[in-house]
Amino acid sequence: MRAVKMAPAGGLARGPWVPLALLALLARAALALTERYPALSLLQQERHRQRHSPAGEWAEQYSAECDSSFLHFHESDCDIGGPSSCESMLSLNTEKILSQAKLLAEQKRFPFATDNDNTNEELAIAYVLIGNGLYDEAIRHFSTMLQEEPELVSAIYGRGIAYGKKGLHDMKNAELALFELSRVISLEPDHPEVFEQRAEILSPLGRIGEALSDLTKAIQLQPSARLYRHRGTLYFISEDYATAHEDFQRSLELNKNQPIAMLYKGLTFFHRGLLKEAIESFKEALKQKADFIDAYKSLGQAYRELGNFDAATESFQKALLLNQNHVQTLQLKGMMLYHHGSLDEALKNFKRCLQLEPYNEVCQYMKGLSHVAMGQFYEGIKAQTKVMLNDPLPGQKASPEYLKVKYLREYSRYLHAHLDTPLTEYNTDTDLPGNFKDHWAKNLPFLIENYEEQPGLQPHIKDVLFQNFESYKPDVQELICVADHLGSMMQYETPGFLPNKRIHRAMGLATLEVMQAVQRTWANSKVRMNGKTRLMQWRDMFDIAVKWRRIADPDQPVLWLDQMPARSLSRGFNNHINLIRGQVINMRYLEYFEKILHFIKDRILVYHGANNPKGLLEVREALEKVHKVEDLLPIMKFNSKTRDGFTVNTKVPSLKDQGKEYDGFTITITGDKVGNILFSVETQTTEERTQLYHAEIDALYKDLTAKGKILILSAELGEVDAVCNLILSLVYYFYNLMPLSRGSSVIAYSVIMGALMASGKEVSGKIPKGKASIKISKYLVDFEAMTAPGSEAFSKIARSWMNLKSISPSYKSLPSVSETFPTLRTMIEVLNTDSSHCLKKAIVVV
């Protein structure tokens, strides 16, 4: 049996939102007791039995609600009769059931009580049977009463509840429950609680539209904080976050002391990229309920998305102080630690998670990944195999971890087999089978015809051992500390990018290795690459950064797209980024929306100037009123290429062939009637497009190498500037080509830094260093390149924040990176080494 588990955190543009919907239903189950009839929360016990396990990244219901039972007679009776009454509720003998029923009947504490005392006592008996889990007996009792009085509303209502309590996994029960509740509505159409109960049946059956209609009717009859909260949760499930927010706000206006409503209000902000507003809501929920674990957990995740590691850690820690066994918090904290590069600490959280929940696929997968990243392949593959054995049940959707794990296991075996092989003697892109790479990069199910598995672990190849920082020679220690500093210069200071010290070190070392390799090339030295000794080409320069990026996080397939199978290239390999999907905003790119909007408006005017000159004035006036991306849709529908939207293509001007342009990226905007839009950008890597860009980069690299050789002999200022511009131009085309399946941005920036250092200049400014005159205050280098009108414009923008200065002579004394770390084993060792020593040392080379 598959254990339900929480979906991973991370990117908001990674994967569908179904796990959140399931948890939202869980939250509703505990809150759906009617205020008039607190005994009638139809689905609590059923959902507790079927779904009460962590199944999403946000909204686990807190335990007090999960433990609530279906009927609350025992709670109310305890208040009336004292402790002895509580004890009596646990007994099922006839005398005590009758006693309970008599008390219930006297107070008419059940729905649709009549004016006949005898009838009320009979009804109360059936309701007590439901409260004690005797659903079939309750159904028989109600049925007997209905034989005598076919339109006895309370009996019809109670029988509907009993059918629902028997279990909605049996569609017959669900259909009978809905039939009975619909009969009640036909007889008593003005009772909001019946519509609410029917919505409680419909929602877990996936009939969300009908459930929303019932809740809307209930609100029309008698608005309440509870009903708005319930309807808001269903809108939340449907990913209509704006409407959900409105309902949660109305609910809080009617009853401000609702910590869960406040939590979900925060989640509606979170999913729309409004992180600061989300954080304020989570904090307000904590004011209302100081021990609200889910609010601390959500607050931690919001801070993580902001890139605030310390604040996120503090929030997760507070959740764990309240409950050290809180699985979802352990999982989220572990994932954050992994993506921060703190693998040892991450492993502790995943191991603790698995002690509490052995079948948690996310923790099992991440445990295996963490072990492999640290070079502990035996433990890593053991954990991966456990995930692989957890096959989905028939009709059950496979988890993301299950889909990914076989790729990770095969890649882990490959890495283990090459641990001690010199990196210069093999090529991962040519070694791995083409269909394997293609499926892995596209995140497809592992269904590869005639695939031959990688060899199993070989006993003579031992795992990577931990290497103390002090065990390295002083010059290597200095190399590591300089790499940490250089890597930190590549950190994006914008929401969605968590600092990762492991990536920092890897890409810092890549920068230094690029510098050293380029310097050797300009001095006419050859390099050894892929088993051959030859002059370095531009791809070799990027391959240095690729190998470090790959090993820093083996979970991500960092692969050259032009090395994919010919069939895949002929169809086009898309690098796709969702900026808005539905109402879900990719907060990483939020600050670029306005710039892209201005670009689109300019392209629309160009299009109409060429194809619709008579209507140009009308379009121009309409565009002046456009302030949001979605406002463009009505303007473009009359000449759209797509049914409900349009596309805009960018062009990249050639330096090699003046006047020629290459395809850049495509902006797509589509929308529906309820305000959901798809706003995305993508680059399509076809063989023809790749060859055009390669020719451009080849020409620039040839020119760069020639000028670099001159620069070695004469460090004149003009030559240095020319070399810097060539480096930035070359990388400009690399960014627009997007030739890698992952990691293009940081790989390209490390090449920029390394090549500039080879020319005698180093980057001293961090990203971003925005100017007041520029509307965008936070830069993403890849988007700057993709949205720049040409290479010269990109070079100018890049140099404005890089603050280039002359390189320190001490860089020359650093040992060779490629010779110091010649194998995967030595690379993993240095990435595992504790970096805290560098913080205690004054970095000489800055």
PDB file of N, CA and C in Angstrom, residues 22-50:
ATOM      1  N   LEU A  22      -5.907  18.253  -1.870  1.00  0.00           N
ATOM      2  CA  LEU A  22      -6.289  17.220  -0.921  1.00  0.00           C
ATOM      3  C   LEU A  22      -6.192  17.726   0.504  1.00  0.00           C
ATOM      4  N   LEU A  23      -5.133  18.490   0.799  1.00  0.00           N
ATOM      5  CA  LEU A  23      -4.989  18.996   2.151  1.00  0.00           C
ATOM      6  C   LEU A  23      -6.032  20.049   2.474  1.00  0.00           C
ATOM      7  N   ALA A  24      -6.424  20.795   1.482  1.00  0.00           N
ATOM      8  CA  ALA A  24      -7.461  21.784   1.724  1.00  0.00           C
ATOM      9  C   ALA A  24      -8.757  21.087   2.127  1.00  0.00           C
ATOM     10  N   LEU A  25      -9.021  19.933   1.485  1.00  0.00           N
ATOM     11  CA  LEU A  25     -10.207  19.165   1.876  1.00  0.00           C
ATOM     12  C   LEU A  25     -10.083  18.682   3.310  1.00  0.00           C
ATOM     13  N   LEU A  26      -8.883  18.274   3.695  1.00  0.00           N
ATOM     14  CA  LEU A  26      -8.670  17.858   5.078  1.00  0.00           C
ATOM     15  C   LEU A  26      -8.997  18.998   6.041  1.00  0.00           C
ATOM     16  N   ALA A  27      -8.544  20.183   5.692  1.00  0.00           N
ATOM     17  CA  ALA A  27      -8.787  21.318   6.561  1.00  0.00           C
ATOM     18  C   ALA A  27     -10.276  21.575   6.696  1.00  0.00           C
ATOM     19  N   ARG A  28     -11.013  21.443   5.589  1.00  0.00           N
ATOM     20  CA  ARG A  28     -12.456  21.668   5.638  1.00  0.00           C
ATOM     21  C   ARG A  28     -13.144  20.655   6.518  1.00  0.00           C
ATOM     22  N   ALA A  29     -12.697  19.421   6.469  1.00  0.00           N
ATOM     23  CA  ALA A  29     -13.401  18.361   7.171  1.00  0.00           C
ATOM     24  C   ALA A  29     -13.555  18.680   8.651  1.00  0.00           C
ATOM     25  N   ALA A  30     -12.503  19.212   9.248  1.00  0.00           N
ATOM     26  CA  ALA A  30     -12.550  19.479  10.673  1.00  0.00           C
ATOM     27  C   ALA A  30     -13.346  20.732  10.988  1.00  0.00           C
ATOM     28  N   LEU A  31     -13.493  21.613   9.999  1.00  0.00           N
ATOM     29  CA  LEU A  31     -14.143  22.895  10.265  1.00  0.00           C
ATOM     30  C   LEU A  31     -15.606  22.917   9.841  1.00  0.00           C
ATOM     31  N   ALA A  32     -16.100  21.832   9.244  1.00  0.00           N
ATOM     32  CA  ALA A  32     -17.405  21.892   8.606  1.00  0.00           C
ATOM     33  C   ALA A  32     -18.561  21.533   9.523  1.00  0.00           C
ATOM     34  N   LEU A  33     -18.356  21.451  10.832  1.00  0.00           N
ATOM     35  CA  LEU A  33     -19.477  21.259  11.749  1.00  0.00           C
ATOM     36  C   LEU A  33     -20.403  22.452  11.671  1.00  0.00           C
ATOM     37  N   THR A  34     -21.675  22.202  11.505  1.00  0.00           N
ATOM     38  CA  THR A  34     -22.589  23.334  11.449  1.00  0.00           C
ATOM     39  C   THR A  34     -22.733  23.928  12.838  1.00  0.00           C
ATOM     40  N   GLU A  35     -22.858  25.257  12.889  1.00  0.00           N
ATOM     41  CA  GLU A  35     -23.001  25.911  14.185  1.00  0.00           C
ATOM     42  C   GLU A  35     -24.341  25.567  14.831  1.00  0.00           C
ATOM     43  N   ARG A  36     -25.350  25.365  13.986  1.00  0.00           N
ATOM     44  CA  ARG A  36     -26.674  25.035  14.537  1.00  0.00           C
ATOM     45  C   ARG A  36     -26.713  23.605  15.027  1.00  0.00           C
ATOM     46  N   TYR A  37     -26.072  22.701  14.289  1.00  0.00           N
ATOM     47  CA  TYR A  37     -26.067  21.282  14.646  1.00  0.00           C
ATOM     48  C   TYR A  37     -24.629  20.811  14.707  1.00  0.00           C
ATOM     49  N   PRO A  38     -23.941  20.989  15.797  1.00  0.00           N
ATOM     50  CA  PRO A  38     -22.521  20.639  15.867  1.00  0.00           C
ATOM     51  C   PRO A  38     -22.263  19.162  15.691  1.00  0.00           C
ATOM     52  N   ALA A  39     -23.304  18.338  15.721  1.00  0.00           N
ATOM     53  CA  ALA A  39     -23.105  16.899  15.560  1.00  0.00           C
ATOM     54  C   ALA A  39     -23.003  16.464  14.112  1.00  0.00           C
ATOM     55  N   LEU A  40     -23.189  17.376  13.146  1.00  0.00           N
ATOM     56  CA  LEU A  40     -23.430  16.924  11.792  1.00  0.00           C
ATOM     57  C   LEU A  40     -22.280  17.188  10.828  1.00  0.00           C
ATOM     58  N   SER A  41     -21.059  17.031  11.227  1.00  0.00           N
ATOM     59  CA  SER A  41     -19.940  17.108  10.281  1.00  0.00           C
ATOM     60  C   SER A  41     -19.781  15.745   9.635  1.00  0.00           C
ATOM     61  N   LEU A  42     -20.371  15.596   8.473  1.00  0.00           N
ATOM     62  CA  LEU A  42     -20.537  14.276   7.860  1.00  0.00           C
ATOM     63  C   LEU A  42     -19.228  13.592   7.521  1.00  0.00           C
ATOM     64  N   LEU A  43     -18.210  14.361   7.134  1.00  0.00           N
ATOM     65  CA  LEU A  43     -17.042  13.717   6.536  1.00  0.00           C
ATOM     66  C   LEU A  43     -15.833  13.631   7.440  1.00  0.00           C
ATOM     67  N   GLN A  44     -15.905  14.108   8.675  1.00  0.00           N
ATOM     68  CA  GLN A  44     -14.686  14.127   9.489  1.00  0.00           C
ATOM     69  C   GLN A  44     -14.068  12.741   9.650  1.00  0.00           C
ATOM     70  N   GLN A  45     -14.862  11.813  10.130  1.00  0.00           N
ATOM     71  CA  GLN A  45     -14.283  10.505  10.409  1.00  0.00           C
ATOM     72  C   GLN A  45     -13.860   9.799   9.142  1.00  0.00           C
ATOM     73  N   GLU A  46     -14.674   9.970   8.079  1.00  0.00           N
ATOM     74  CA  GLU A  46     -14.339   9.333   6.806  1.00  0.00           C
ATOM     75  C   GLU A  46     -13.022   9.861   6.268  1.00  0.00           C
ATOM     76  N   ARG A  47     -12.827  11.168   6.285  1.00  0.00           N
ATOM     77  CA  ARG A  47     -11.591  11.733   5.758  1.00  0.00           C
ATOM     78  C   ARG A  47     -10.416  11.404   6.661  1.00  0.00           C
ATOM     79  N   HIS A  48     -10.675  11.349   7.942  1.00  0.00           N
ATOM     80  CA  HIS A  48      -9.599  10.961   8.849  1.00  0.00           C
ATOM     81  C   HIS A  48      -9.085   9.566   8.488  1.00  0.00           C
ATOM     82  N   ARG A  49     -10.022   8.657   8.217  1.00  0.00           N
ATOM     83  CA  ARG A  49      -9.628   7.285   7.914  1.00  0.00           C
ATOM     84  C   ARG A  49      -8.946   7.179   6.556  1.00  0.00           C
ATOM     85  N   GLN A  50      -9.488   7.886   5.540  1.00  0.00           N
ATOM     86  CA  GLN A  50      -8.986   7.714   4.179  1.00  0.00           C
ATOM     87  C   GLN A  50      -7.799   8.599   3.860  1.00  0.00           C
TER      88      GLN A  50
END
